[in-house]
Short mmCIF file of C-alpha atoms and ligand atoms in Angstrom, two decimals:
data_model
loop_
_atom_site.label_atom_id
_atom_site.label_comp_id
_atom_site.label_asym_id
_atom_site.label_seq_id
_atom_site.Cartn_x
_atom_site.Cartn_y
_atom_site.Cartn_z
CA UNK A 1211 -16.50 3.97 -4.85
CA UNK A 1212 -15.35 0.86 -6.62
CA UNK A 1213 -12.38 -1.14 -5.48
CA UNK A 1214 -11.38 -4.73 -5.54
CA UNK A 1215 -11.88 -5.06 -1.81
CA UNK A 1216 -14.41 -3.53 0.44
CA UNK A 1217 -13.01 -1.74 3.51
CA UNK A 1218 -14.05 -4.91 5.44
CA UNK A 1219 -13.20 -8.47 4.31
CA UNK A 1220 -15.24 -11.40 5.58
CA UNK A 1221 -14.16 -14.90 6.41
CA UNK A 1222 -16.79 -17.55 6.63
CA UNK A 1223 -16.66 -19.84 9.61
CA UNK A 1224 -17.90 -23.39 9.61
CA UNK A 1225 -21.65 -23.05 10.16
CA UNK A 1226 -21.82 -19.93 7.85
CA UNK A 1227 -21.21 -17.06 10.24
CA UNK A 1228 -19.41 -14.25 8.35
CA UNK A 1229 -16.64 -12.60 10.42
CA UNK A 1230 -15.52 -9.17 9.45
CA UNK A 1231 -11.94 -7.73 9.66
CA UNK A 1232 -10.49 -4.40 8.29
CA UNK A 1233 -9.13 -5.03 4.92
CA UNK A 1234 -5.30 -4.81 4.45
CA UNK A 1235 -3.25 -2.18 2.65
CA UNK A 1236 -2.99 1.52 2.25
CA UNK A 1237 -5.90 1.89 -0.10
CA UNK A 1238 -8.68 1.24 2.38
CA UNK A 1239 -6.87 3.10 5.18
CA UNK A 1240 -6.55 6.20 2.96
CA UNK A 1241 -9.84 6.14 1.11
CA UNK A 1242 -12.29 5.27 3.98
CA UNK A 1243 -11.82 8.57 5.86
CA UNK A 1244 -12.38 10.68 2.79
CA UNK A 1245 -15.84 9.14 2.37
CA UNK A 1246 -17.26 10.14 5.76
CA UNK A 1247 -20.37 12.44 5.54
CA UNK A 1248 -20.73 12.05 1.73
CA UNK A 1249 -23.62 9.66 1.58
CA UNK A 1250 -21.39 7.12 -0.38
CA UNK A 1251 -21.80 3.61 -1.56
CA UNK A 1252 -18.85 1.33 -2.01
CA UNK A 1253 -18.77 -1.60 -4.47
CA UNK A 1254 -16.25 -4.40 -4.13
CA UNK A 1255 -15.40 -8.00 -3.12
CA UNK A 1256 -16.24 -8.93 0.33
CA UNK A 1257 -13.82 -11.82 0.62
CA UNK A 1258 -16.51 -14.54 0.34
CA UNK A 1259 -18.16 -16.66 -2.33
CA UNK A 1260 -21.61 -16.31 -0.83
CA UNK A 1261 -24.28 -15.74 -3.47
CA UNK A 1262 -26.29 -12.47 -3.42
CA UNK A 1263 -24.97 -10.91 -0.20
CA UNK A 1264 -27.05 -8.10 1.20
CA UNK A 1265 -25.74 -4.56 1.34
CA UNK A 1266 -24.22 -3.61 4.67
CA UNK A 1267 -23.82 -0.23 6.40
CA UNK A 1268 -20.49 0.74 7.83
CA UNK A 1269 -20.47 4.13 9.57
CA UNK A 1270 -22.36 6.12 6.97
CA UNK A 1271 -21.13 4.16 3.95
CA UNK A 1272 -23.31 1.58 2.27
CA UNK A 1273 -21.27 -1.43 1.15
CA UNK A 1274 -22.51 -3.39 -1.85
CA UNK A 1275 -20.62 -6.67 -1.81
CA UNK A 1276 -19.68 -8.58 -4.99
CA UNK A 1277 -19.06 -12.17 -4.20
CA UNK A 1278 -16.53 -14.05 -6.29
CA UNK A 1279 -16.23 -17.79 -6.50
CA UNK A 1280 -12.93 -19.63 -6.00
CA UNK A 1281 -12.26 -19.81 -9.68
CA UNK A 1282 -12.76 -16.13 -10.26
CA UNK A 1283 -10.54 -15.32 -7.28
CA UNK A 1284 -7.90 -17.51 -8.69
CA UNK A 1285 -7.95 -16.06 -12.13
CA UNK A 1286 -8.89 -12.41 -11.40
CA UNK A 1287 -7.22 -11.75 -8.02
CA UNK A 1288 -4.30 -14.20 -7.87
CA UNK A 1289 -3.91 -14.44 -11.64
CA UNK A 1290 -4.36 -11.33 -13.79
CA UNK A 1291 -4.27 -8.78 -10.88
CA UNK A 1292 -1.37 -10.12 -8.90
CA UNK A 1293 0.54 -12.44 -11.20
CA UNK A 1294 0.19 -10.25 -14.39
CA UNK A 1295 -0.38 -6.66 -13.63
CA UNK A 1296 1.28 -6.30 -10.19
CA UNK A 1297 4.68 -7.60 -11.38
CA UNK A 1298 4.33 -5.81 -14.78
CA UNK A 1299 3.58 -2.33 -13.24
CA UNK A 1300 6.20 -2.69 -10.50
CA UNK A 1301 8.84 -4.07 -12.84
CA UNK A 1302 11.29 -5.34 -10.11
CA UNK A 1303 12.46 -8.54 -11.70
CA UNK A 1304 9.54 -10.86 -11.10
CA UNK A 1305 8.29 -11.92 -14.57
CA UNK A 1306 4.55 -11.32 -15.23
CA UNK A 1307 2.56 -14.24 -16.47
CA UNK A 1308 0.08 -14.08 -19.31
CA UNK A 1309 -2.89 -16.24 -19.68
CA UNK A 1310 -6.04 -15.45 -21.78
CA UNK A 1311 -8.22 -17.25 -19.14
CA UNK A 1312 -6.98 -14.77 -16.48
CA UNK A 1313 -7.90 -11.79 -18.66
CA UNK A 1314 -11.36 -13.23 -19.26
CA UNK A 1315 -11.85 -13.48 -15.48
CA UNK A 1316 -10.55 -9.93 -15.05
CA UNK A 1317 -13.20 -8.71 -17.57
CA UNK A 1318 -15.87 -10.68 -15.85
CA UNK A 1319 -15.05 -9.28 -12.32
CA UNK A 1320 -14.68 -5.71 -13.66
CA UNK A 1321 -18.10 -6.17 -15.46
CA UNK A 1322 -19.79 -7.31 -12.27
CA UNK A 1323 -18.43 -4.35 -10.28
CA UNK A 1324 -19.37 -1.91 -13.10
CA UNK A 1325 -22.99 -3.31 -13.21
CA UNK A 1326 -23.25 -3.01 -9.45
CA UNK A 1327 -22.00 0.59 -9.50
CA UNK A 1328 -24.44 1.37 -12.40
CA UNK A 1329 -27.23 0.13 -10.21
CA UNK A 1330 -26.46 2.29 -7.16
CA UNK A 1331 -25.14 5.62 -8.51
CA UNK A 1332 -27.67 8.47 -8.78
CA UNK A 1333 -28.39 10.25 -12.05
CA UNK A 1334 -25.37 12.33 -13.09
CA UNK A 1335 -23.58 11.09 -10.01
CA UNK A 1336 -19.85 10.44 -9.50
CA UNK A 1337 -18.10 7.09 -9.42
CA UNK A 1338 -14.56 6.83 -8.09
CA UNK A 1339 -12.71 3.70 -9.21
CA UNK A 1340 -9.61 2.44 -7.54
CA UNK A 1341 -6.60 0.62 -8.61
CA UNK A 1342 -5.05 -1.89 -11.04
CA UNK A 1343 -7.66 -4.70 -10.30
CA UNK A 1344 -10.44 -2.50 -11.73
CA UNK A 1345 -8.93 -0.78 -14.78
CA UNK A 1346 -11.72 -1.86 -17.19
CA UNK A 1347 -14.45 -0.54 -14.97
CA UNK A 1348 -14.40 3.02 -16.32
CA UNK A 1349 -14.98 1.81 -19.84
CA UNK A 1350 -17.64 -0.79 -18.86
CA UNK A 1351 -19.44 1.60 -16.63
CA UNK A 1352 -19.38 4.37 -19.23
CA UNK A 1353 -21.30 2.04 -21.61
CA UNK A 1354 -24.02 1.36 -18.94
CA UNK A 1355 -24.25 4.87 -17.57
CA UNK A 1356 -23.12 7.59 -19.93
CA UNK A 1357 -24.50 10.20 -17.52
CA UNK A 1358 -22.06 9.66 -14.70
CA UNK A 1359 -18.71 11.37 -13.97
CA UNK A 1360 -15.92 8.80 -13.52
CA UNK A 1361 -12.71 9.18 -11.65
CA UNK A 1362 -9.90 6.54 -11.63
CA UNK A 1363 -7.09 6.41 -9.16
CA UNK A 1364 -4.05 4.24 -9.80
CA UNK A 1365 -2.53 3.48 -6.33
CA UNK A 1366 0.58 1.63 -7.66
CA UNK A 1367 3.29 2.67 -10.03
CA UNK A 1368 2.52 2.83 -13.80
CA UNK A 1369 5.29 1.20 -15.89
CA UNK A 1370 7.04 2.55 -18.90
CA UNK A 1371 5.06 1.94 -22.14
CA UNK A 1372 7.63 -0.43 -23.55
CA UNK A 1373 7.26 -2.57 -20.43
CA UNK A 1374 3.46 -2.45 -20.65
CA UNK A 1375 3.64 -3.51 -24.32
CA UNK A 1376 4.55 -7.02 -23.24
CA UNK A 1377 0.93 -7.40 -22.11
CA UNK A 1378 -1.21 -8.64 -24.98
CA UNK A 1379 -4.22 -6.68 -23.78
CA UNK A 1380 -2.32 -3.48 -23.12
CA UNK A 1381 -4.44 -1.29 -25.45
CA UNK A 1382 -7.69 -2.39 -24.01
CA UNK A 1383 -6.41 -1.83 -20.55
CA UNK A 1384 -5.26 1.64 -21.18
CA UNK A 1385 -8.48 2.47 -23.06
CA UNK A 1386 -10.37 1.11 -20.04
CA UNK A 1387 -8.93 3.80 -17.90
CA UNK A 1388 -9.02 6.49 -20.55
CA UNK A 1389 -12.89 6.19 -20.49
CA UNK A 1390 -12.85 8.02 -17.15
CA UNK A 1391 -13.15 11.83 -16.91
CA UNK A 1392 -10.05 12.00 -14.66
CA UNK A 1393 -7.32 9.52 -14.02
CA UNK A 1394 -5.10 10.15 -11.00
CA UNK A 1395 -1.58 8.88 -10.29
CA UNK A 1396 0.84 8.98 -7.42
CA UNK A 1397 3.79 10.50 -9.19
CA UNK A 1398 4.48 12.65 -12.24
CA UNK A 1399 6.35 9.72 -13.74
CA UNK A 1400 3.33 7.44 -13.46
CA UNK A 1401 1.07 10.00 -15.01
CA UNK A 1402 3.52 10.58 -17.99
CA UNK A 1403 3.92 6.97 -18.59
CA UNK A 1404 0.11 6.52 -18.79
CA UNK A 1405 -0.19 9.51 -21.13
CA UNK A 1406 2.50 8.09 -23.39
CA UNK A 1407 0.93 4.59 -23.43
CA UNK A 1408 -2.60 5.86 -24.02
CA UNK A 1409 -1.83 8.08 -27.09
CA UNK A 1410 -5.07 9.33 -28.68
CA UNK A 1411 -7.39 7.28 -26.54
CA UNK A 1412 -6.80 9.75 -23.61
CA UNK A 1413 -7.43 12.93 -25.64
CA UNK A 1414 -10.75 13.79 -24.07
CA UNK A 1415 -9.83 13.13 -20.42
CA UNK A 1416 -7.49 14.49 -17.82
CA UNK A 1417 -4.50 12.63 -16.31
CA UNK A 1418 -3.14 14.27 -13.15
CA UNK A 1419 -0.89 13.59 -10.14
CA UNK A 1420 -2.42 13.36 -6.71
CA UNK A 1421 -0.09 11.92 -4.04
CA UNK A 1422 -2.12 9.89 -1.57
CA UNK A 1423 -1.73 10.48 2.23
CA UNK A 1424 -3.20 9.61 5.55
CA UNK A 1425 -5.28 11.22 8.26
CA UNK A 1426 -2.27 12.83 9.98
CA UNK A 1427 -4.28 14.39 12.89
CA UNK A 1428 -5.98 11.08 13.74
CA UNK A 1429 -2.79 8.98 13.61
CA UNK A 1430 -0.85 11.61 15.63
CA UNK A 1431 -3.59 11.79 18.29
CA UNK A 1432 -3.94 7.99 18.47
CA UNK A 1433 -0.22 7.56 18.84
CA UNK A 1434 -0.31 9.79 22.01
CA UNK A 1435 -3.22 7.70 23.64
CA UNK A 1436 -2.01 6.47 27.04
CA UNK A 1437 -2.66 2.88 26.16
CA UNK A 1438 -0.41 3.17 23.12
CA UNK A 1439 2.37 5.01 24.93
CA UNK A 1440 2.26 2.59 27.72
CA UNK A 1441 2.46 -0.41 25.27
CA UNK A 1442 5.45 1.25 23.57
CA UNK A 1443 7.31 1.29 26.95
CA UNK A 1444 6.35 -2.36 27.44
CA UNK A 1445 7.66 -3.26 24.03
CA UNK A 1446 10.99 -1.73 24.61
CA UNK A 1447 11.21 -3.64 27.89
CA UNK A 1448 10.30 -6.84 26.15
CA UNK A 1449 13.16 -6.19 23.68
CA UNK A 1450 15.67 -5.81 26.55
CA UNK A 1451 15.70 -1.98 26.61
CA UNK A 1452 17.86 -1.51 23.51
CA UNK A 1453 19.55 1.77 22.78
CA UNK A 1454 18.33 1.66 19.16
CA UNK A 1455 15.35 0.01 17.59
CA UNK A 1456 15.17 -0.33 13.83
CA UNK A 1457 11.78 -0.97 12.36
CA UNK A 1458 10.28 -2.37 9.06
CA UNK A 1459 6.49 -2.62 8.55
CA UNK A 1460 5.15 -4.01 5.27
CA UNK A 1461 2.78 -6.34 3.55
CA UNK A 1462 4.97 -9.27 2.73
CA UNK A 1463 5.48 -8.34 -0.84
CA UNK A 1464 8.56 -8.58 -3.06
CA UNK A 1465 8.31 -4.95 -4.05
CA UNK A 1466 8.98 -3.80 -0.52
CA UNK A 1467 12.70 -4.76 -0.33
CA UNK A 1468 12.39 -6.70 2.86
CA UNK A 1469 15.33 -9.08 2.16
CA UNK A 1470 17.48 -6.08 1.14
CA UNK A 1471 16.72 -4.37 4.50
CA UNK A 1472 17.41 -7.46 6.56
CA UNK A 1473 20.56 -8.19 4.59
CA UNK A 1474 21.79 -4.67 5.23
CA UNK A 1475 21.12 -5.12 8.86
CA UNK A 1476 23.00 -8.47 8.81
CA UNK A 1477 25.98 -6.88 7.06
CA UNK A 1478 26.19 -4.24 9.82
CA UNK A 1479 26.07 -6.97 12.47
CA UNK A 1480 28.81 -8.86 10.69
CA UNK A 1481 30.97 -5.70 10.31
CA UNK A 1482 30.54 -4.90 14.06
CA UNK A 1483 28.85 -1.50 13.28
CA UNK A 1484 25.76 -2.78 15.06
CA UNK A 1485 26.03 -4.67 18.41
CA UNK A 1486 23.01 -6.95 18.90
CA UNK A 1487 23.15 -6.41 22.62
CA UNK A 1488 22.16 -2.84 22.38
CA UNK A 1489 20.38 -2.66 19.01
CA UNK A 1490 17.42 -4.68 17.65
CA UNK A 1491 15.55 -4.89 14.36
CA UNK A 1492 11.74 -5.36 14.42
CA UNK A 1493 10.13 -6.48 11.18
CA UNK A 1494 6.37 -6.56 11.07
CA UNK A 1495 4.98 -8.20 7.92
CA UNK A 1496 1.33 -8.86 7.22
CA UNK A 1497 1.00 -12.04 5.14
CA UNK A 1498 -0.29 -11.18 1.73
CA UNK A 1499 -1.50 -13.06 -1.43
CA UNK A 1500 -0.31 -16.33 0.08
CA UNK A 1501 -1.54 -18.50 -2.76
CA UNK A 1502 0.72 -16.74 -5.34
CA UNK A 1503 4.01 -18.65 -5.89
CA UNK A 1504 6.29 -15.50 -5.94
CA UNK A 1505 4.85 -14.56 -2.50
CA UNK A 1506 5.53 -18.00 -1.13
CA UNK A 1507 9.05 -17.82 -2.41
CA UNK A 1508 9.60 -14.49 -0.82
CA UNK A 1509 8.21 -15.61 2.52
CA UNK A 1510 10.67 -18.61 2.50
CA UNK A 1511 13.55 -16.21 1.75
CA UNK A 1512 12.73 -13.91 4.49
CA UNK A 1513 12.37 -16.84 7.00
CA UNK A 1514 15.79 -18.07 6.04
CA UNK A 1515 17.49 -14.62 6.37
CA UNK A 1516 15.84 -14.08 9.83
CA UNK A 1517 16.81 -17.57 11.08
CA UNK A 1518 20.41 -17.06 9.94
CA UNK A 1519 20.75 -13.63 11.61
CA UNK A 1520 19.15 -14.95 14.89
CA UNK A 1521 21.45 -17.95 14.78
CA UNK A 1522 24.60 -16.10 14.07
CA UNK A 1523 24.01 -13.17 16.38
CA UNK A 1524 22.56 -14.26 19.74
CA UNK A 1525 22.04 -11.48 22.22
CA UNK A 1526 23.82 -12.02 25.44
CA UNK A 1527 20.76 -11.26 27.62
CA UNK A 1528 18.48 -13.49 25.41
CA UNK A 1529 15.90 -12.82 22.70
CA UNK A 1530 16.41 -12.59 18.99
CA UNK A 1531 18.52 -9.89 17.15
CA UNK A 1532 15.59 -9.69 14.60
CA UNK A 1533 12.01 -9.87 15.86
CA UNK A 1534 9.87 -10.97 12.92
CA UNK A 1535 6.11 -10.48 13.42
CA UNK A 1536 4.59 -12.20 10.41
CA UNK A 1537 0.94 -11.40 11.29
CA UNK A 1538 -1.75 -8.86 10.95
CA UNK A 1539 -1.31 -6.65 14.00
CA UNK A 1540 -4.10 -4.76 15.76
CA UNK A 1541 -4.06 -1.02 15.00
CA UNK A 1542 -3.02 -0.05 18.60
CA UNK A 1543 -0.17 -2.59 18.54
CA UNK A 1544 1.02 -1.20 15.20
CA UNK A 1545 0.95 2.33 16.53
CA UNK A 1546 2.85 1.21 19.61
CA UNK A 1547 5.52 -0.29 17.32
CA UNK A 1548 5.98 3.06 15.63
CA UNK A 1549 6.13 5.03 18.84
CA UNK A 1550 8.64 2.44 20.35
CA UNK A 1551 11.05 2.51 17.37
CA UNK A 1552 13.85 4.94 16.59
CA UNK A 1553 14.59 4.33 12.89
CA UNK A 1554 12.05 3.19 10.30
CA UNK A 1555 13.57 1.71 7.17
CA UNK A 1556 11.33 1.91 4.10
CA UNK A 1557 13.35 0.10 1.46
CA UNK A 1558 10.92 -0.56 -1.33
CA UNK A 1559 12.22 -1.46 -4.67
CA UNK A 1560 9.21 0.23 -6.16
CA UNK A 1561 6.14 1.55 -4.30
CA UNK A 1562 3.25 3.64 -5.52
CA UNK A 1563 3.35 5.85 -2.32
CA UNK A 1564 4.23 3.96 0.91
CA UNK A 1565 2.02 5.12 3.70
CA UNK A 1566 4.19 3.45 6.38
CA UNK A 1567 6.70 6.31 5.92
CA UNK A 1568 3.93 8.75 6.58
CA UNK A 1569 2.51 6.81 9.52
CA UNK A 1570 5.93 6.64 11.21
CA UNK A 1571 6.47 10.42 11.08
CA UNK A 1572 2.75 11.03 12.15
CA UNK A 1573 3.45 8.94 15.28
CA UNK A 1574 6.63 10.89 16.20
CA UNK A 1575 4.94 13.54 18.29
CA UNK A 1576 8.17 14.31 20.14
CA UNK A 1577 10.16 14.86 16.89
CA UNK A 1578 12.46 12.01 17.69
CA UNK A 1579 13.44 9.28 15.26
CA UNK A 1580 14.78 8.95 11.73
CA UNK A 1581 13.13 7.82 8.54
CA UNK A 1582 15.31 5.95 6.01
CA UNK A 1583 13.46 6.08 2.75
CA UNK A 1584 13.95 4.50 -0.63
CA UNK A 1585 13.88 6.90 -3.62
CA UNK A 1586 11.66 4.38 -5.47
CA UNK A 1587 8.67 5.34 -3.39
CA UNK A 1588 6.06 8.00 -4.23
CA UNK A 1589 6.69 9.26 -0.59
CA UNK A 1590 10.26 10.23 -1.46
CA UNK A 1591 9.10 12.89 -3.87
CA UNK A 1592 7.94 15.16 -1.01
CA UNK A 1593 9.52 13.64 2.17
CA UNK A 1594 12.87 15.16 1.27
CA UNK A 1595 14.00 15.49 4.87
CA UNK A 1596 14.23 11.70 5.18
CA UNK A 1597 17.50 9.87 4.76
CA UNK A 1598 17.09 8.88 1.17
CA UNK A 1599 18.87 5.58 0.37
CA UNK A 1600 18.63 3.28 -2.63
CA UNK A 1601 18.05 -0.33 -1.34
CA UNK A 1602 19.45 -1.65 -4.64
CA UNK A 1603 22.84 -0.27 -3.57
CA UNK A 1604 23.68 -2.31 -0.47
CA UNK A 1605 26.38 0.10 0.75
CA UNK A 1606 24.26 3.14 0.34
CA UNK A 1607 21.47 1.52 2.48
CA UNK A 1608 23.88 0.37 5.11
CA UNK A 1609 25.59 3.81 5.52
CA UNK A 1610 22.20 5.55 5.72
CA UNK A 1611 21.24 3.06 8.52
CA UNK A 1612 24.43 3.83 10.35
CA UNK A 1613 24.14 7.57 9.90
CA UNK A 1614 20.53 7.33 11.16
CA UNK A 1615 21.77 5.47 14.20
CA UNK A 1616 24.44 8.05 14.98
CA UNK A 1617 22.33 11.10 14.18
CA UNK A 1618 22.36 13.83 16.89
CA UNK A 1619 18.93 14.50 18.51
CA UNK A 1620 19.10 18.09 17.16
CA UNK A 1621 19.35 16.91 13.54
CA UNK A 1622 16.73 14.28 14.16
CA UNK A 1623 14.31 16.89 15.52
CA UNK A 1624 14.99 19.30 12.53
CA UNK A 1625 14.38 16.56 9.95
CA UNK A 1626 11.39 15.04 11.82
CA UNK A 1627 9.53 18.29 12.36
CA UNK A 1628 9.96 19.17 8.73
CA UNK A 1629 8.66 15.74 7.62
CA UNK A 1630 5.70 16.00 9.99
CA UNK A 1631 4.86 19.46 8.71
CA UNK A 1632 4.95 18.06 5.14
CA UNK A 1633 2.53 15.27 5.98
CA UNK A 1634 0.34 17.35 8.19
CA UNK A 1635 -0.29 19.93 5.37
CA UNK A 1636 -0.68 17.22 2.72
CA UNK A 1637 -2.93 14.83 4.44
CA UNK A 1638 -5.59 12.52 3.15
CA UNK A 1639 -8.28 15.14 3.27
CA UNK A 1640 -6.07 17.32 1.03
CA UNK A 1641 -5.59 14.46 -1.35
CA UNK A 1642 -9.30 13.44 -1.49
CA UNK A 1643 -10.57 17.02 -1.86
CA UNK A 1644 -8.16 17.76 -4.68
CA UNK A 1645 -9.68 14.73 -6.65
CA UNK A 1646 -13.25 15.21 -5.56
CA UNK A 1647 -13.15 18.96 -6.45
CA UNK A 1648 -11.77 18.14 -9.86
CA UNK A 1649 -14.50 15.56 -10.33
CA UNK A 1650 -17.13 18.04 -9.20
CA UNK A 1651 -16.08 20.53 -11.74
CA UNK A 1652 -16.22 17.85 -14.45
CA UNK A 1653 -19.82 17.28 -13.26
CA UNK A 1654 -20.67 20.94 -13.56
CA UNK A 1655 -19.05 21.32 -16.97
CA UNK A 1656 -20.70 18.14 -18.20
O1 F6P B 2094 -2.21 -0.36 -2.57
C1 F6P B 2094 -2.11 -1.52 -3.34
C2 F6P B 2094 -3.01 -2.59 -3.04
O2 F6P B 2094 -2.84 -3.68 -3.96
C3 F6P B 2094 -4.42 -2.23 -2.97
O3 F6P B 2094 -5.09 -2.18 -4.17
C4 F6P B 2094 -4.93 -3.33 -2.05
O4 F6P B 2094 -6.18 -3.07 -1.43
C5 F6P B 2094 -3.80 -3.44 -1.12
O5 F6P B 2094 -2.65 -3.18 -1.73
C6 F6P B 2094 -3.79 -4.82 -0.34
O6 F6P B 2094 -3.61 -5.86 -1.24
P1 F6P B 2094 -4.58 -7.09 -1.38
O7 F6P B 2094 -5.99 -6.49 -1.54
O8 F6P B 2094 -4.12 -7.86 -2.44
O9 F6P B 2094 -4.54 -7.79 -0.05
#
């Protein structure tokens, strides 16, 4: 495996001790379970700038850390990956920035990862490369190791070719991915845009749609652990035993539609459709890419909206109308939030898949609760029993939230059980084996 981040990210304390933490985001959560029992190695950034870090073993996966100095992190991660490619591929109104020095750093990091992968993969083995931070790895690795089978998976949306054309290095980037045997995408639209953008360079490879998922059985089981259930009861008590709890869970990212969601909630408070005394909104947001100016601006905007709502709508028995948890929550606490909530609002402006939608339904073992889901997510392609609402249309989002709040238990149960069945039968093992079986047949044919 090659991805920008390893499944664990380290921070270095004064004195040099490295402290591990689970890496953020859906990629690691989805990919790690699919590697168990496969004698896998994983190459990626370990979050530090320590020279020559030793390989580490996590469960049965060997991690080969690539350490990056501050300058490379700034130009590759904060720069080309998250200030050029991320806004370009999501295309939600944040303008991408173009700097040659960022592209050079991108090539340098991709090359380090390709070299490390070339050193640890066996003869004729398979390398699975992940996401937009690593799009040149298939090409660079192919040059070093023509014997290996290469899969690439694009976790985020792929933009229209005319949008991509604004990037000076668009041809190199697309050819970088086209050097893989198989490139996977979340949605048919993403695959089609890639095929259109790649033209002849993708003639000898396969581009296919594989919608990512999660370990449904594990999430569902963990959500029924007595500790989680008890914590969910405690949370509702802490929130003043509301009749309805709305929930948002995201990395704090401008693609997630967090202001749109909060403003929809605010509009419903102003119109009187929501009474803050019996209803609460909980917004969990893990801080993300905090050195990137567009993320700093978003955080300030969210803080302003939350303060305004909490100022204007005090609850008569105390506590805020919107609980904003801007922190990385422990896994158990996150599951308890899902269990304790009634309505999850996923209002992304554009999102590769959105595993929060799937996590929420996996936690609803009693078939209660409603999912309000943006059509601009990969999840919406198959989770058709959600309340689909476009967050760019304020009225549409508000009426979906009201309808969710008033939905009879019978309809909730019908929709939720259909959603759970969809995610249960299309879980992460289904996703991973679809890709790995296709890669295995490439290895056989090759
Ligand atoms: O799923 C999209 C993604 O960018 C992953 O590639 C990444 O691991 C995750 O979100 C978290 O983002 P970051 O690594 O920038 O914290």
